[in-house]
Amino acid sequence: MDIDGDTEASSRRVQVRFITKLEAPLKVPTTSIAVPSNLTRFGLSTIVNNLLEARNPDWEAEPFDFLIDGELVRMSLEQFLLAKGITAEKILEIEYIKAVAPRKEEDPSPHNDWVSAVDGSSPGYILTGCYDHLGRVWKASGVCTRILDGHSDAVTSVSTITPEGAKSVTVATGSKDRTVRLWKFDAEEPVNHPLKIRAFKILRGHKASVQSVAAHVSGKMVCSGSWDCTINLWQTNSLVMEGDLVSTKKRKVNDQVDESQLEGEALSTLVGHTQCVSSVVWPEPESIYSASWDHSIRRWDAETGKDLSDIFCGKVLNCLDVGGEGSALIAAGGSDPVLRIWDPRTSAPVFQFASHASWISACKWHEKSWFHLLSASYDGKLMLWDLRTAWPLSIIESHNGKVLCADWWKGDSVVSGGDDSNLCISSAIYV
Amino acid sequence: MKTKLDNATLKAEEPTEEQQQQQKQKPEQELASDSDSSYEVSFSGDDSSEDAGSSKESDSVVSGSSGNEGFSNESNSDGLESGDDEDDQSESFESHEGVEESDSSEDEVAPRNTVGYVPLIWYKDEPHIGYDLKGKKIKKKDKEDALGSFLSRVDDSKNWMTFVVVLWRCARSMMSTMMRRCSWRKTEIKLVRRLLKGKAPHADFDPYAPYVDWFKYEDAKHPLSNAPEPKRRFIPSKWESKKVVEYIRAIRKGWIKFDKPKEEPRFSLLWGDDSGSAEKANHLSYIPAPKPKLPGHEESYNPSPEYIPTQEEINSYQLLHEEDRPKFIPKSFTSLRSIPAYENAFKDCFERCLDLYLCPRVRKKRLNIDPESLLPKLPSRKDLKPYPVTCYIEYRGHKDAVTSVSTEASGQWIASGSSDGTVRIWEVETGRCIRNWEVGEAVQRVAWNPSPELPILAVSLGHDVLLLNTGLGDEEQQNKIKDLLHIETPTAPRDSGDMMTSVVSWLQDDKYEGIRLRHFKTVSSVEWHRKGDYFSTVMPAGESRAIHIHRLSEKFSQRLPFKLHGLPVSSTFHPTRSHFFIATKKNIRVYDLLGERKLIKKLETGFREVSSIAIHPAGDNLIVGSKEGKMCWFDTDLSSTPYRVLRCHPKDITNVAFHRSYPLFASCSDDCTAYVFHGMVYSDLNQNPLIVPLEILRGHTSSNGRGVLDCKFHPRQPWLFTAGADSVIRLFCH
């Protein structure tokens, strides 16, 4: 685009200065330049790319996003300035950041059945749960290293419980067979073909399908929400206790296996929800958040099991995540196309994102960023959101069918599973 | 008077022979001198008192004599007179006296006889008697015959007694003549006949003869009146001139004021509204034809450029519906000459004529009422949230129309039955089908056991009812279910004549690990009791054995011992009491199953064909859907007729449903829609239920003329499941 050309002399011009927090090769000179006021994000991005190219001839064009006074520009500069009431007389400071959008779609990793759960909290692998009763561990796209075999019904949720730095990995899976199973494997160990492993501990106690599993930060405990309206807390240690052994023997007889399998009972049960507990998260050691079909989000004291606070939404909630600024914002989605974000101090949602067309099945905050989160919906779309704008940053349409689960992976990828039985990985997202 | 009367009576009582003789003599004398009788009257003024006395005497004599002689002719009048009071008699005497006086003066006054004291005998041979004032001769009257002279003397009191005698004589003579000639002449007979017919007596008299006006008004030379014109006609009226002067003065002084002359409007509205002139017209019925629209600027041959549409706009007109397209598209011409002929001229003229001629113009009386104000005040829909609005999840997998859908107690699963011969269980949350039974026969109805501990599915297909183990629930429950669904020895129908025994056999079904209940007719509906032990089946063609109630734990069936009137359609248990509702084609019957075991209530729907029934979870209200597209709400406490009839669907209502906890109810129909209503039942008995229509749920497509076949609410969420003939189940969420 010819910025200084006479072709656009008639349109108004704005004096802007581009600033950034990005590293050296992405920095542009801070001198102010006049740009046409009808430029949109794309135009601004071209300018920045041109400027970068001027300094570095080998520069490859990259999309940027622009912030003016902490808000993302999603319309033409002129409209934006008018809408925000910013004067065009002064030199406008525009901060640019890398656009948050996937630049690469990796090949889908096929499953035997619907992918119901995915966990990408560990950078070394992706954990998925599937309707074929199995859990899987993926090293990369299409590379399955472990198969977690043992559930007798669809796996509904998976969660990594390994504390940081541990060599062997412990994961938990919840299933419709009313159990939570704990698995241990060495993620670093190279394998050529998928290894079947068995759960080292089976946690029984729920009376209906387990819907969600979350681990304590230390990894010593897991909690699980279920269709029987309760949240159970379990211990993850592999210490063999007297009571457990007895039942293990029984299992041995039944299953005719040599490996010892522990059984555990719930440490405590958090009762209070009146309907299915669809999602639990345990972001801090002391409090558990849970979302339920009874339209409420509750915060529980993990020690005492007391219900600390309630947020009522009016809709059935399917997914919940806590993160954002100060790791305190609650994002939840449910039986309507609106992703809501609450500040726990207020009862009304502070943000509502309504670009989806159907139920929201998953929502996750980005680990590092305060502003970014993703949402997955039954309309087959994944959306990346920034709190600084009401429009989705990008829409990923890798699935053809419902997206049942989604998570961030390695901080720059989005992993998602859907009813097309695929695990999709969209990578190279710079947040 | 009294004294006179007394005398008269006294005298009447003693008539003497002398008087009788006198009387006999007197008429003879008078008759002899009948020609000059009138003159005698006039001269007898002096001795009137004497005459009066004598007349009295004579009168009394007449009455006396008549009594003696006994003539029928006079006895009548005599009887009348004798019946009268004496007062009357006396009055008649008096009047006689008056008449006598007046007679003497008036009767003969007209030709005043001034004959003086000339003896009448002198005129005896002359044709006249004396002379009048002008000296003309007064002609003598023609001689009257005997009857005429008599009649002239009837009034004459002086001749009263003679009158009676004459009358008598006349009668006698007539009688004698009548006796003499008993045959009439021909002319006389004709005359009498004509009289009897009511015609003129003479044959040659023409009552309808043309009128001849003998007087000639036309061409009269002389005026009718010969009087000369009066003078006053030629003199100006003094009074009038006075009056004029008076008016002139009054006008000058301003006492008389004139109305200002009305100003005629100089211009009339040529194209104005005719509504005003219609009122002026005397004919009330006259309604002027509407005037055609006036041409505007855009119809100019060279309109301003802003009137001329662009090519894009013209193209966009093509997309519009023909009626919505503008009739005239403005075009610009350089001169008037270049304007082509108007292509629609004839068509427009013709249509205008049609408008004028064929379009009936009627004055419509319109009530100026805001239609909104007629609507009942209903709460806003926003305040009645939540209710199902949008479809978010579809459950796809069936190959044919989904006939029935049922929700599990917790709301995690739904079951559906389809015409393709499968029963499926779906996960509500994700829309995944988790189980699929190929039952091989079109499924009529599926019903999930309402007990959360017993996830058993009852399926009606054909003649059978299958009880299926869904495999959900924990191991304990599974064991229990397996026990329940195991039959040691299949029971054959016990048709021992007992009223209560049924004709249903319980068979173990190994293929589906369930129980098969074999009926003798097609089972249309299965309904569980709330506790999950009893269930009822309806066989519409089963006549007296149409409805059975089965007990799962006992594996025992019994038939409803009540006589049904009409074809049963559906049945349902009361949610709290031991009542049983049976919907027949026309009405709803409520039976008590425990206790007295009898018909408690009969609810009249007024529908032709009931299709479905649902009971409010509190049990006092129920809704009934009909195949006419109407739905009615019964308040059983209120009356046996519907509390409300809702005319909503244009086609058959296939099912109706109540929500278990939310104040919602729904109906689904073959028109591919489901309607959601707010139906609030208050615990206060004085307050009637509140019914508010909320939403029309669309989305299903029609297949084979059928639309939505079943609808069920989610047990815990304000969600509605609809099963469509398009083989899709939809979940509508709030």
PDB file of C-alpha atoms in Angstrom, chain B residues 286-506:
ATOM      1  CA  TYR B 286     -74.838   7.262  -2.043  1.00  0.00           C
ATOM      2  CA  ILE B 287     -71.148   6.616  -1.613  1.00  0.00           C
ATOM      3  CA  PRO B 288     -68.913   8.372  -4.065  1.00  0.00           C
ATOM      4  CA  ALA B 289     -66.386   6.280  -5.884  1.00  0.00           C
ATOM      5  CA  PRO B 290     -62.847   6.730  -4.721  1.00  0.00           C
ATOM      6  CA  LYS B 291     -60.915   9.096  -6.870  1.00  0.00           C
ATOM      7  CA  PRO B 292     -57.853   7.862  -8.672  1.00  0.00           C
ATOM      8  CA  LYS B 293     -54.488   8.922  -7.366  1.00  0.00           C
ATOM      9  CA  LEU B 294     -53.314  12.248  -8.659  1.00  0.00           C
ATOM     10  CA  PRO B 295     -50.230  12.356 -10.736  1.00  0.00           C
ATOM     11  CA  GLY B 296     -47.173  13.544  -8.880  1.00  0.00           C
ATOM     12  CA  HIS B 297     -43.851  14.905  -9.877  1.00  0.00           C
ATOM     13  CA  GLU B 298     -42.505  11.486 -10.667  1.00  0.00           C
ATOM     14  CA  GLU B 299     -45.177  11.062 -13.355  1.00  0.00           C
ATOM     15  CA  SER B 300     -43.903  14.085 -15.162  1.00  0.00           C
ATOM     16  CA  TYR B 301     -42.485  13.413 -18.610  1.00  0.00           C
ATOM     17  CA  ASN B 302     -39.214  14.890 -17.444  1.00  0.00           C
ATOM     18  CA  PRO B 303     -39.011  14.392 -13.706  1.00  0.00           C
ATOM     19  CA  SER B 304     -36.164  15.587 -11.537  1.00  0.00           C
ATOM     20  CA  PRO B 305     -33.292  13.130 -11.496  1.00  0.00           C
ATOM     21  CA  GLU B 306     -33.967  12.134  -7.890  1.00  0.00           C
ATOM     22  CA  TYR B 307     -37.234  10.523  -8.973  1.00  0.00           C
ATOM     23  CA  ILE B 308     -35.617   8.343 -11.597  1.00  0.00           C
ATOM     24  CA  PRO B 309     -34.540   5.005 -10.144  1.00  0.00           C
ATOM     25  CA  THR B 310     -31.130   3.646 -10.884  1.00  0.00           C
ATOM     26  CA  GLN B 311     -30.668   0.471 -12.825  1.00  0.00           C
ATOM     27  CA  GLU B 312     -29.897  -1.392  -9.589  1.00  0.00           C
ATOM     28  CA  GLU B 313     -33.175  -0.309  -8.102  1.00  0.00           C
ATOM     29  CA  ILE B 314     -35.016  -1.371 -11.228  1.00  0.00           C
ATOM     30  CA  ASN B 315     -33.334  -4.727 -11.031  1.00  0.00           C
ATOM     31  CA  SER B 316     -34.230  -5.034  -7.397  1.00  0.00           C
ATOM     32  CA  TYR B 317     -37.905  -4.539  -8.308  1.00  0.00           C
ATOM     33  CA  GLN B 318     -37.757  -7.810 -10.153  1.00  0.00           C
ATOM     34  CA  LEU B 319     -36.951  -9.570  -6.914  1.00  0.00           C
ATOM     35  CA  LEU B 320     -40.002  -8.123  -5.256  1.00  0.00           C
ATOM     36  CA  HIS B 321     -43.315  -9.817  -5.287  1.00  0.00           C
ATOM     37  CA  GLU B 322     -45.484  -8.751  -8.168  1.00  0.00           C
ATOM     38  CA  GLU B 323     -47.923  -6.938  -5.918  1.00  0.00           C
ATOM     39  CA  ASP B 324     -45.193  -5.047  -4.155  1.00  0.00           C
ATOM     40  CA  ARG B 325     -43.555  -3.771  -7.288  1.00  0.00           C
ATOM     41  CA  PRO B 326     -44.095  -0.101  -8.037  1.00  0.00           C
ATOM     42  CA  LYS B 327     -46.773   0.392 -10.662  1.00  0.00           C
ATOM     43  CA  PHE B 328     -44.972   3.151 -12.423  1.00  0.00           C
ATOM     44  CA  ILE B 329     -41.286   3.590 -12.971  1.00  0.00           C
ATOM     45  CA  PRO B 330     -40.413   7.248 -13.689  1.00  0.00           C
ATOM     46  CA  LYS B 331     -38.588   7.881 -16.930  1.00  0.00           C
ATOM     47  CA  SER B 332     -37.215  11.017 -18.413  1.00  0.00           C
ATOM     48  CA  PHE B 333     -37.971  12.216 -21.955  1.00  0.00           C
ATOM     49  CA  THR B 334     -36.463  15.163 -23.675  1.00  0.00           C
ATOM     50  CA  SER B 335     -39.714  16.431 -25.084  1.00  0.00           C
ATOM     51  CA  LEU B 336     -43.392  15.691 -24.929  1.00  0.00           C
ATOM     52  CA  ARG B 337     -43.279  14.417 -28.481  1.00  0.00           C
ATOM     53  CA  SER B 338     -40.954  11.595 -27.591  1.00  0.00           C
ATOM     54  CA  ILE B 339     -43.301  10.130 -24.996  1.00  0.00           C
ATOM     55  CA  PRO B 340     -44.603   6.831 -26.253  1.00  0.00           C
ATOM     56  CA  ALA B 341     -48.167   5.802 -25.869  1.00  0.00           C
ATOM     57  CA  TYR B 342     -49.007   4.606 -22.455  1.00  0.00           C
ATOM     58  CA  GLU B 343     -48.980   0.852 -22.791  1.00  0.00           C
ATOM     59  CA  ASN B 344     -51.283   0.189 -19.898  1.00  0.00           C
ATOM     60  CA  ALA B 345     -53.895   2.742 -20.831  1.00  0.00           C
ATOM     61  CA  PHE B 346     -56.580   0.253 -21.729  1.00  0.00           C
ATOM     62  CA  LYS B 347     -55.777  -2.000 -18.854  1.00  0.00           C
ATOM     63  CA  ASP B 348     -55.895   0.867 -16.393  1.00  0.00           C
ATOM     64  CA  CYS B 349     -59.157   2.137 -17.823  1.00  0.00           C
ATOM     65  CA  PHE B 350     -60.630  -1.282 -17.647  1.00  0.00           C
ATOM     66  CA  GLU B 351     -59.508  -1.824 -14.115  1.00  0.00           C
ATOM     67  CA  ARG B 352     -60.787   1.549 -13.073  1.00  0.00           C
ATOM     68  CA  CYS B 353     -64.135   0.683 -14.588  1.00  0.00           C
ATOM     69  CA  LEU B 354     -64.095  -2.592 -12.768  1.00  0.00           C
ATOM     70  CA  ASP B 355     -63.302  -0.741  -9.593  1.00  0.00           C
ATOM     71  CA  LEU B 356     -66.142   1.637 -10.094  1.00  0.00           C
ATOM     72  CA  TYR B 357     -68.601  -0.921 -11.231  1.00  0.00           C
ATOM     73  CA  LEU B 358     -67.842  -4.101  -9.401  1.00  0.00           C
ATOM     74  CA  CYS B 359     -66.307  -2.955  -6.219  1.00  0.00           C
ATOM     75  CA  PRO B 360     -69.113  -2.795  -3.724  1.00  0.00           C
ATOM     76  CA  ARG B 361     -68.825   0.307  -1.690  1.00  0.00           C
ATOM     77  CA  VAL B 362     -70.157  -0.175   1.750  1.00  0.00           C
ATOM     78  CA  ARG B 363     -70.147   2.118   4.685  1.00  0.00           C
ATOM     79  CA  LYS B 364     -68.453   0.211   7.425  1.00  0.00           C
ATOM     80  CA  LYS B 365     -69.192   1.151  10.934  1.00  0.00           C
ATOM     81  CA  ARG B 366     -66.005   0.850  12.774  1.00  0.00           C
ATOM     82  CA  LEU B 367     -65.671   0.927  16.493  1.00  0.00           C
ATOM     83  CA  ASN B 368     -62.754   3.011  17.449  1.00  0.00           C
ATOM     84  CA  ILE B 369     -61.351   0.623  19.993  1.00  0.00           C
ATOM     85  CA  ASP B 370     -57.728  -0.042  20.442  1.00  0.00           C
ATOM     86  CA  PRO B 371     -57.429  -3.767  19.730  1.00  0.00           C
ATOM     87  CA  GLU B 372     -54.728  -4.023  22.313  1.00  0.00           C
ATOM     88  CA  SER B 373     -57.147  -3.014  25.027  1.00  0.00           C
ATOM     89  CA  LEU B 374     -59.368  -5.980  24.216  1.00  0.00           C
ATOM     90  CA  LEU B 375     -56.632  -8.443  24.910  1.00  0.00           C
ATOM     91  CA  PRO B 376     -56.451  -9.774  28.393  1.00  0.00           C
ATOM     92  CA  LYS B 377     -53.686  -8.431  30.481  1.00  0.00           C
ATOM     93  CA  LEU B 378     -51.020 -11.063  30.410  1.00  0.00           C
ATOM     94  CA  PRO B 379     -47.630 -10.851  31.966  1.00  0.00           C
ATOM     95  CA  SER B 380     -44.785 -10.189  29.636  1.00  0.00           C
ATOM     96  CA  ARG B 381     -42.990 -13.166  28.205  1.00  0.00           C
ATOM     97  CA  LYS B 382     -39.737 -11.790  29.491  1.00  0.00           C
ATOM     98  CA  ASP B 383     -40.916 -12.139  33.049  1.00  0.00           C
ATOM     99  CA  LEU B 384     -41.846 -15.750  32.513  1.00  0.00           C
ATOM    100  CA  LYS B 385     -38.389 -16.940  31.587  1.00  0.00           C
ATOM    101  CA  PRO B 386     -36.947 -19.497  31.459  1.00  0.00           C
ATOM    102  CA  TYR B 387     -38.722 -21.441  28.786  1.00  0.00           C
ATOM    103  CA  PRO B 388     -37.440 -23.340  25.751  1.00  0.00           C
ATOM    104  CA  VAL B 389     -36.676 -21.060  22.840  1.00  0.00           C
ATOM    105  CA  THR B 390     -33.909 -22.270  20.584  1.00  0.00           C
ATOM    106  CA  CYS B 391     -32.877 -25.637  19.327  1.00  0.00           C
ATOM    107  CA  TYR B 392     -29.243 -26.307  20.045  1.00  0.00           C
ATOM    108  CA  ILE B 393     -28.880 -30.064  19.887  1.00  0.00           C
ATOM    109  CA  GLU B 394     -30.282 -32.544  17.431  1.00  0.00           C
ATOM    110  CA  TYR B 395     -30.283 -36.242  18.034  1.00  0.00           C
ATOM    111  CA  ARG B 396     -29.805 -37.890  14.682  1.00  0.00           C
ATOM    112  CA  GLY B 397     -29.641 -41.567  13.992  1.00  0.00           C
ATOM    113  CA  HIS B 398     -33.136 -42.863  13.509  1.00  0.00           C
ATOM    114  CA  LYS B 399     -34.027 -43.902  10.021  1.00  0.00           C
ATOM    115  CA  ASP B 400     -37.716 -43.191  10.240  1.00  0.00           C
ATOM    116  CA  ALA B 401     -40.201 -41.077  12.115  1.00  0.00           C
ATOM    117  CA  VAL B 402     -39.475 -40.891  15.810  1.00  0.00           C
ATOM    118  CA  THR B 403     -42.772 -41.741  17.415  1.00  0.00           C
ATOM    119  CA  SER B 404     -41.995 -41.323  21.035  1.00  0.00           C
ATOM    120  CA  VAL B 405     -39.428 -39.875  23.365  1.00  0.00           C
ATOM    121  CA  SER B 406     -39.022 -40.269  27.087  1.00  0.00           C
ATOM    122  CA  THR B 407     -36.667 -38.713  29.605  1.00  0.00           C
ATOM    123  CA  GLU B 408     -34.833 -40.442  32.374  1.00  0.00           C
ATOM    124  CA  ALA B 409     -35.490 -39.197  35.894  1.00  0.00           C
ATOM    125  CA  SER B 410     -32.144 -37.490  36.315  1.00  0.00           C
ATOM    126  CA  GLY B 411     -32.226 -35.908  32.902  1.00  0.00           C
ATOM    127  CA  GLN B 412     -28.973 -37.378  31.704  1.00  0.00           C
ATOM    128  CA  TRP B 413     -30.512 -39.682  29.132  1.00  0.00           C
ATOM    129  CA  ILE B 414     -33.456 -39.814  26.836  1.00  0.00           C
ATOM    130  CA  ALA B 415     -34.942 -42.788  25.114  1.00  0.00           C
ATOM    131  CA  SER B 416     -36.677 -42.724  21.803  1.00  0.00           C
ATOM    132  CA  GLY B 417     -38.665 -45.149  19.757  1.00  0.00           C
ATOM    133  CA  SER B 418     -39.055 -44.973  16.050  1.00  0.00           C
ATOM    134  CA  SER B 419     -41.050 -46.446  13.213  1.00  0.00           C
ATOM    135  CA  ASP B 420     -37.840 -47.949  11.854  1.00  0.00           C
ATOM    136  CA  GLY B 421     -38.046 -50.550  14.596  1.00  0.00           C
ATOM    137  CA  THR B 422     -35.349 -49.271  16.883  1.00  0.00           C
ATOM    138  CA  VAL B 423     -35.251 -48.018  20.406  1.00  0.00           C
ATOM    139  CA  ARG B 424     -32.361 -45.729  21.189  1.00  0.00           C
ATOM    140  CA  ILE B 425     -30.917 -44.127  24.253  1.00  0.00           C
ATOM    141  CA  TRP B 426     -29.223 -40.780  23.853  1.00  0.00           C
ATOM    142  CA  GLU B 427     -26.954 -38.750  26.011  1.00  0.00           C
ATOM    143  CA  VAL B 428     -28.741 -35.445  26.453  1.00  0.00           C
ATOM    144  CA  GLU B 429     -25.615 -33.403  26.883  1.00  0.00           C
ATOM    145  CA  THR B 430     -23.773 -34.389  23.732  1.00  0.00           C
ATOM    146  CA  GLY B 431     -26.436 -35.895  21.521  1.00  0.00           C
ATOM    147  CA  ARG B 432     -24.649 -39.229  21.373  1.00  0.00           C
ATOM    148  CA  CYS B 433     -26.617 -42.388  20.898  1.00  0.00           C
ATOM    149  CA  ILE B 434     -25.370 -44.805  23.514  1.00  0.00           C
ATOM    150  CA  ARG B 435     -27.678 -47.732  22.947  1.00  0.00           C
ATOM    151  CA  ASN B 436     -29.670 -49.068  20.120  1.00  0.00           C
ATOM    152  CA  TRP B 437     -32.068 -51.993  20.226  1.00  0.00           C
ATOM    153  CA  GLU B 438     -33.331 -53.426  16.996  1.00  0.00           C
ATOM    154  CA  VAL B 439     -36.777 -54.523  18.047  1.00  0.00           C
ATOM    155  CA  GLY B 440     -37.945 -55.190  14.539  1.00  0.00           C
ATOM    156  CA  GLU B 441     -41.321 -53.592  14.801  1.00  0.00           C
ATOM    157  CA  ALA B 442     -42.499 -50.012  14.690  1.00  0.00           C
ATOM    158  CA  VAL B 443     -42.337 -48.644  18.203  1.00  0.00           C
ATOM    159  CA  GLN B 444     -45.456 -46.932  19.449  1.00  0.00           C
ATOM    160  CA  ARG B 445     -44.341 -45.568  22.738  1.00  0.00           C
ATOM    161  CA  VAL B 446     -41.345 -45.634  25.025  1.00  0.00           C
ATOM    162  CA  ALA B 447     -41.600 -44.826  28.685  1.00  0.00           C
ATOM    163  CA  TRP B 448     -38.758 -44.566  31.111  1.00  0.00           C
ATOM    164  CA  ASN B 449     -39.434 -45.826  34.576  1.00  0.00           C
ATOM    165  CA  PRO B 450     -39.816 -42.720  36.707  1.00  0.00           C
ATOM    166  CA  SER B 451     -37.941 -44.256  39.585  1.00  0.00           C
ATOM    167  CA  PRO B 452     -34.267 -43.177  39.482  1.00  0.00           C
ATOM    168  CA  GLU B 453     -33.188 -46.530  40.909  1.00  0.00           C
ATOM    169  CA  LEU B 454     -34.794 -48.534  38.146  1.00  0.00           C
ATOM    170  CA  PRO B 455     -33.596 -47.421  34.739  1.00  0.00           C
ATOM    171  CA  ILE B 456     -36.015 -49.695  32.921  1.00  0.00           C
ATOM    172  CA  LEU B 457     -37.574 -48.824  29.641  1.00  0.00           C
ATOM    173  CA  ALA B 458     -41.070 -49.881  28.697  1.00  0.00           C
ATOM    174  CA  VAL B 459     -41.575 -50.054  24.964  1.00  0.00           C
ATOM    175  CA  SER B 460     -44.837 -50.726  23.235  1.00  0.00           C
ATOM    176  CA  LEU B 461     -44.613 -52.224  19.795  1.00  0.00           C
ATOM    177  CA  GLY B 462     -47.371 -53.963  17.993  1.00  0.00           C
ATOM    178  CA  HIS B 463     -49.126 -56.357  20.334  1.00  0.00           C
ATOM    179  CA  ASP B 464     -46.254 -56.415  22.782  1.00  0.00           C
ATOM    180  CA  VAL B 465     -44.822 -54.394  25.540  1.00  0.00           C
ATOM    181  CA  LEU B 466     -41.113 -54.842  26.107  1.00  0.00           C
ATOM    182  CA  LEU B 467     -39.414 -54.080  29.362  1.00  0.00           C
ATOM    183  CA  LEU B 468     -35.780 -53.364  28.602  1.00  0.00           C
ATOM    184  CA  ASN B 469     -32.827 -53.093  30.889  1.00  0.00           C
ATOM    185  CA  THR B 470     -30.975 -49.984  29.831  1.00  0.00           C
ATOM    186  CA  GLY B 471     -27.774 -51.054  31.538  1.00  0.00           C
ATOM    187  CA  LEU B 472     -27.422 -47.736  33.262  1.00  0.00           C
ATOM    188  CA  GLY B 473     -27.105 -47.348  36.984  1.00  0.00           C
ATOM    189  CA  ASP B 474     -24.550 -48.919  39.260  1.00  0.00           C
ATOM    190  CA  GLU B 475     -24.016 -52.592  39.887  1.00  0.00           C
ATOM    191  CA  GLU B 476     -26.420 -52.869  42.776  1.00  0.00           C
ATOM    192  CA  GLN B 477     -29.183 -51.396  40.666  1.00  0.00           C
ATOM    193  CA  GLN B 478     -28.242 -53.609  37.793  1.00  0.00           C
ATOM    194  CA  ASN B 479     -28.551 -56.680  39.962  1.00  0.00           C
ATOM    195  CA  LYS B 480     -31.910 -55.558  41.164  1.00  0.00           C
ATOM    196  CA  ILE B 481     -33.090 -54.889  37.675  1.00  0.00           C
ATOM    197  CA  LYS B 482     -31.879 -58.229  36.454  1.00  0.00           C
ATOM    198  CA  ASP B 483     -33.856 -59.874  39.212  1.00  0.00           C
ATOM    199  CA  LEU B 484     -36.897 -57.875  38.339  1.00  0.00           C
ATOM    200  CA  LEU B 485     -36.668 -58.645  34.680  1.00  0.00           C
ATOM    201  CA  HIS B 486     -36.347 -62.350  35.167  1.00  0.00           C
ATOM    202  CA  ILE B 487     -39.308 -64.629  34.859  1.00  0.00           C
ATOM    203  CA  GLU B 488     -39.099 -68.163  36.117  1.00  0.00           C
ATOM    204  CA  THR B 489     -42.207 -69.496  34.478  1.00  0.00           C
ATOM    205  CA  PRO B 490     -43.947 -67.605  31.764  1.00  0.00           C
ATOM    206  CA  THR B 491     -47.535 -66.898  32.668  1.00  0.00           C
ATOM    207  CA  ALA B 492     -50.173 -67.748  30.183  1.00  0.00           C
ATOM    208  CA  PRO B 493     -53.282 -65.701  29.972  1.00  0.00           C
ATOM    209  CA  ARG B 494     -55.633 -66.761  32.679  1.00  0.00           C
ATOM    210  CA  ASP B 495     -59.002 -66.479  31.112  1.00  0.00           C
ATOM    211  CA  SER B 496     -60.940 -68.072  33.912  1.00  0.00           C
ATOM    212  CA  GLY B 497     -63.886 -65.757  33.668  1.00  0.00           C
ATOM    213  CA  ASP B 498     -62.823 -63.715  36.625  1.00  0.00           C
ATOM    214  CA  MET B 499     -63.387 -60.076  36.030  1.00  0.00           C
ATOM    215  CA  MET B 500     -60.012 -58.995  37.272  1.00  0.00           C
ATOM    216  CA  THR B 501     -57.816 -61.454  35.471  1.00  0.00           C
ATOM    217  CA  SER B 502     -56.233 -60.279  32.345  1.00  0.00           C
ATOM    218  CA  VAL B 503     -55.346 -61.808  29.055  1.00  0.00           C
ATOM    219  CA  VAL B 504     -51.759 -60.663  29.078  1.00  0.00           C
ATOM    220  CA  SER B 505     -48.939 -63.166  29.167  1.00  0.00           C
ATOM    221  CA  TRP B 506     -45.555 -62.383  30.675  1.00  0.00           C
TER     222      TRP B 506
END
